[in-house]
Amino acid sequence: MPLDMSLISNIFLILVFFFLVGNTSLNAQDVEADSLEEKKTFIAAYPFVFYLPETSWGFGGAGIFTFFPGKEKSSNASLVQTGGAYTLKKQILLYTSYQLFLRQNKTEIFGEVGYYNYVFPYFGVGNNTLFEEEESYFAKFPRIHFHYLERIVDNFRAGVLLRFDKFNIYETLAGGLLESGDELGIEGVTITNAGAMVRYDTRDNIFQPSKG
């Protein structure tokens, strides 16, 4: 059964909030700096608590780390974000994403490593699904995403991507659509992708662009 991976962003809404706080602080440093050479490494970490009916109380933390690889600081800042949470219903969320600029921006490496054991919404299949028919299911899966890009000319980059997700749905709503077991992937599915990718990027600032 295909899973809407945009849900992951919603799961880490609280984490993203703290990341934005960190990025705001980083931006303040950027304003004060006269040049890229004056930018410094930035590290921040934040705890958080949340409550949802499907999770009970949850506890965790989020962190952000920006730095300039190597001795030269005239390249884009590299970024690592990480977060984790545990709920009283024994659910786990672990997440690390990274975006690294190496060799004076010639090489870009970015991706995600995570493990998710959480509750997700399901509405059925097709264009005629209704919001009122939402049901919840519980799934756990590891995730590894890796992207490698090399600058070809100016703002044009090309490279390869590798993605791996292994889904296991272990609890569904009694009497719900998923309980029938007819949906594709309900008994578990592994999704792997390998391919080529290109990117054209003219942003003036990678993490907080004002144009491009």
Coordinates of C-alpha atoms in Angstrom, one line a residue:
M1 CA 0.0 0.0 0.0
P2 CA 1.6 3.3 -1.0
L3 CA 2.2 5.6 1.9
D4 CA 2.0 9.4 1.6
M5 CA 5.5 10.4 2.7
S6 CA 4.5 14.0 3.2
L7 CA 3.1 12.8 6.5
I8 CA 6.6 12.6 7.8
S9 CA 6.8 16.3 7.7
N10 CA 3.7 16.6 9.7
I11 CA 5.0 14.1 12.3
F12 CA 8.0 16.3 12.8
L13 CA 6.1 19.6 12.9
I14 CA 7.3 20.2 16.4
L15 CA 10.9 19.4 15.5
V16 CA 10.8 21.7 12.5
F17 CA 9.6 24.5 14.7
F18 CA 12.7 24.2 16.8
F19 CA 14.9 24.0 13.7
L20 CA 13.4 27.2 12.5
V21 CA 14.3 28.8 15.8
G22 CA 17.8 27.7 15.2
N23 CA 17.9 28.9 11.6
T24 CA 16.6 32.3 12.8
S25 CA 19.5 32.6 15.2
L26 CA 21.8 31.6 12.4
N27 CA 20.3 34.2 10.1
A28 CA 21.1 36.8 12.8
Q29 CA 24.7 35.8 12.6
D30 CA 24.6 36.1 8.9
V31 CA 23.4 39.7 9.1
E32 CA 26.1 40.6 11.5
A33 CA 28.8 39.0 9.4
D34 CA 30.5 41.1 6.8
S35 CA 31.6 38.1 4.7
L36 CA 31.3 34.4 4.6
E37 CA 34.7 34.1 6.2
E38 CA 33.3 35.6 9.4
K39 CA 30.5 33.0 9.8
K40 CA 30.9 30.6 12.6
T41 CA 29.8 27.1 13.4
F42 CA 26.3 27.1 14.9
I43 CA 24.9 24.4 17.3
A44 CA 21.5 24.4 19.1
A45 CA 19.4 21.8 20.8
Y46 CA 15.9 21.9 22.2
P47 CA 13.7 19.6 24.3
F48 CA 10.0 19.3 23.7
V49 CA 6.8 17.6 25.1
F50 CA 3.6 16.8 23.2
Y51 CA 0.3 15.0 23.6
L52 CA -2.0 13.3 21.1
P53 CA -4.8 10.8 21.6
E54 CA -3.0 8.3 19.4
T55 CA 0.3 8.6 21.2
S56 CA -0.4 9.8 24.8
W57 CA 2.4 11.9 26.1
G58 CA 5.5 12.1 24.0
F59 CA 9.0 13.4 24.9
G60 CA 12.0 14.2 22.8
G61 CA 14.5 16.7 21.5
A62 CA 15.7 18.3 18.3
G63 CA 19.1 19.7 17.3
I64 CA 20.7 21.6 14.5
F65 CA 24.3 22.0 13.4
T66 CA 25.7 24.2 10.7
F67 CA 29.3 24.4 9.8
F68 CA 31.9 24.9 7.0
P69 CA 33.7 21.7 6.0
G70 CA 37.4 21.9 5.5
K71 CA 39.7 25.0 6.1
E72 CA 37.9 27.2 3.6
K73 CA 34.8 29.1 4.6
S74 CA 33.9 30.7 1.3
S75 CA 31.5 27.9 0.5
N76 CA 27.8 27.3 1.5
A77 CA 27.3 26.3 5.0
S78 CA 26.6 22.6 5.6
L79 CA 23.6 21.5 7.7
V80 CA 22.8 18.6 9.9
Q81 CA 19.4 18.3 11.6
T82 CA 18.4 15.6 14.0
G83 CA 15.5 14.8 16.3
G84 CA 14.0 12.0 18.3
A85 CA 10.9 11.3 20.3
Y86 CA 9.4 8.5 22.4
T87 CA 5.7 8.2 23.5
L88 CA 4.1 6.5 26.4
K89 CA 2.5 4.1 23.9
K90 CA 6.0 2.9 23.0
Q91 CA 6.2 4.7 19.7
I92 CA 9.6 5.9 18.4
L93 CA 10.6 8.7 16.0
L94 CA 14.3 9.0 15.1
Y95 CA 15.4 11.3 12.3
T96 CA 18.6 12.8 10.9
S97 CA 18.9 14.8 7.7
Y98 CA 22.0 16.4 6.2
Q99 CA 23.1 18.7 3.4
L100 CA 26.8 18.9 2.9
F101 CA 28.7 21.2 0.5
L102 CA 32.2 20.1 -0.2
R103 CA 35.1 21.1 -2.4
Q104 CA 34.1 24.8 -2.5
N105 CA 30.5 23.9 -3.4
K106 CA 31.5 21.7 -6.2
T107 CA 30.1 18.6 -4.5
E108 CA 26.7 18.4 -2.7
I109 CA 25.6 15.5 -0.6
F110 CA 22.2 15.3 1.1
G111 CA 19.8 12.8 2.4
E112 CA 18.0 11.3 5.4
V113 CA 18.5 8.5 7.8
G114 CA 15.6 7.6 10.2
Y115 CA 13.5 5.1 11.9
Y116 CA 9.7 5.6 12.4
N117 CA 7.3 3.7 14.6
Y118 CA 4.2 5.8 14.6
V119 CA 0.5 6.2 13.7
F120 CA -0.6 7.4 10.3
P121 CA -4.0 8.3 8.7
Y122 CA -5.5 6.4 5.8
F123 CA -8.4 7.6 3.6
G124 CA -8.7 4.8 1.0
V125 CA -7.6 4.7 -2.6
G126 CA -8.7 6.9 -5.5
N127 CA -10.1 10.3 -6.2
N128 CA -13.4 9.8 -4.4
T129 CA -12.1 9.3 -0.9
L130 CA -13.7 11.2 1.9
F131 CA -12.1 13.0 4.9
E132 CA -14.8 11.6 7.2
E133 CA -13.7 8.0 6.3
E134 CA -10.2 8.5 7.9
E135 CA -8.9 5.6 9.9
S136 CA -5.6 5.2 11.6
Y137 CA -3.0 2.5 11.3
F138 CA 0.4 1.9 12.9
A139 CA 3.5 1.3 10.9
K140 CA 7.2 1.1 11.5
F141 CA 10.0 1.4 9.0
P142 CA 13.7 2.3 8.6
R143 CA 14.6 4.9 5.9
I144 CA 17.9 5.7 4.1
H145 CA 18.0 8.4 1.4
F146 CA 21.2 9.4 -0.2
H147 CA 21.8 12.0 -3.0
Y148 CA 25.1 12.9 -4.6
L149 CA 25.5 15.9 -7.0
E150 CA 28.5 17.4 -8.8
R151 CA 28.5 20.9 -10.2
I152 CA 28.7 20.8 -14.0
V153 CA 28.5 24.5 -15.0
D154 CA 27.5 27.4 -12.9
N155 CA 24.2 26.6 -11.1
F156 CA 23.7 23.3 -12.8
R157 CA 24.4 20.0 -10.9
A158 CA 24.0 16.3 -11.8
G159 CA 24.4 13.1 -9.9
V160 CA 22.8 10.0 -8.5
L161 CA 20.2 9.1 -5.9
L162 CA 19.6 6.0 -3.7
R163 CA 16.5 5.5 -1.5
F164 CA 15.4 2.7 0.7
D165 CA 12.3 2.3 2.9
K166 CA 11.0 -1.0 4.4
F167 CA 7.4 -0.7 5.7
N168 CA 5.7 -2.9 8.2
I169 CA 2.1 -2.2 9.1
Y170 CA 1.4 -4.0 12.4
E171 CA -1.9 -2.6 13.6
T172 CA -5.1 -1.4 11.8
L173 CA -8.6 -0.3 12.8
A174 CA -10.9 -3.1 13.6
G175 CA -13.6 -3.3 10.9
G176 CA -11.8 -0.7 8.8
L177 CA -10.7 -0.7 5.2
L178 CA -7.2 -2.0 5.9
E179 CA -8.3 -4.9 8.0
S180 CA -9.6 -6.7 4.9
G181 CA -5.9 -7.1 3.9
D182 CA -6.7 -6.4 0.2
E183 CA -4.6 -3.2 -0.1
L184 CA -1.3 -3.3 -1.8
G185 CA 1.6 -3.5 0.7
I186 CA -0.6 -4.2 3.7
E187 CA 1.6 -7.2 4.5
G188 CA 4.8 -5.3 4.2
V189 CA 6.7 -3.7 1.4
T190 CA 10.2 -2.7 0.5
I191 CA 10.7 0.4 -1.7
T192 CA 14.1 1.0 -3.3
N193 CA 15.0 3.6 -5.8
A194 CA 18.2 4.2 -7.7
G195 CA 18.7 6.7 -10.5
A196 CA 20.1 9.9 -11.9
M197 CA 19.0 13.4 -11.0
V198 CA 19.8 17.0 -12.1
R199 CA 19.3 20.3 -10.3
Y200 CA 19.3 23.9 -11.4
D201 CA 19.6 26.2 -8.4
T202 CA 20.0 30.0 -8.4
R203 CA 19.1 30.7 -4.7
D204 CA 21.1 33.5 -3.1
N205 CA 21.1 31.7 0.2
I206 CA 20.6 27.9 0.5
F207 CA 18.7 27.8 3.7
Q208 CA 16.9 31.2 3.7
P209 CA 16.7 32.5 0.1
S210 CA 15.2 35.8 -0.9
K211 CA 15.5 35.2 -4.6
G212 CA 16.3 32.4 -7.1

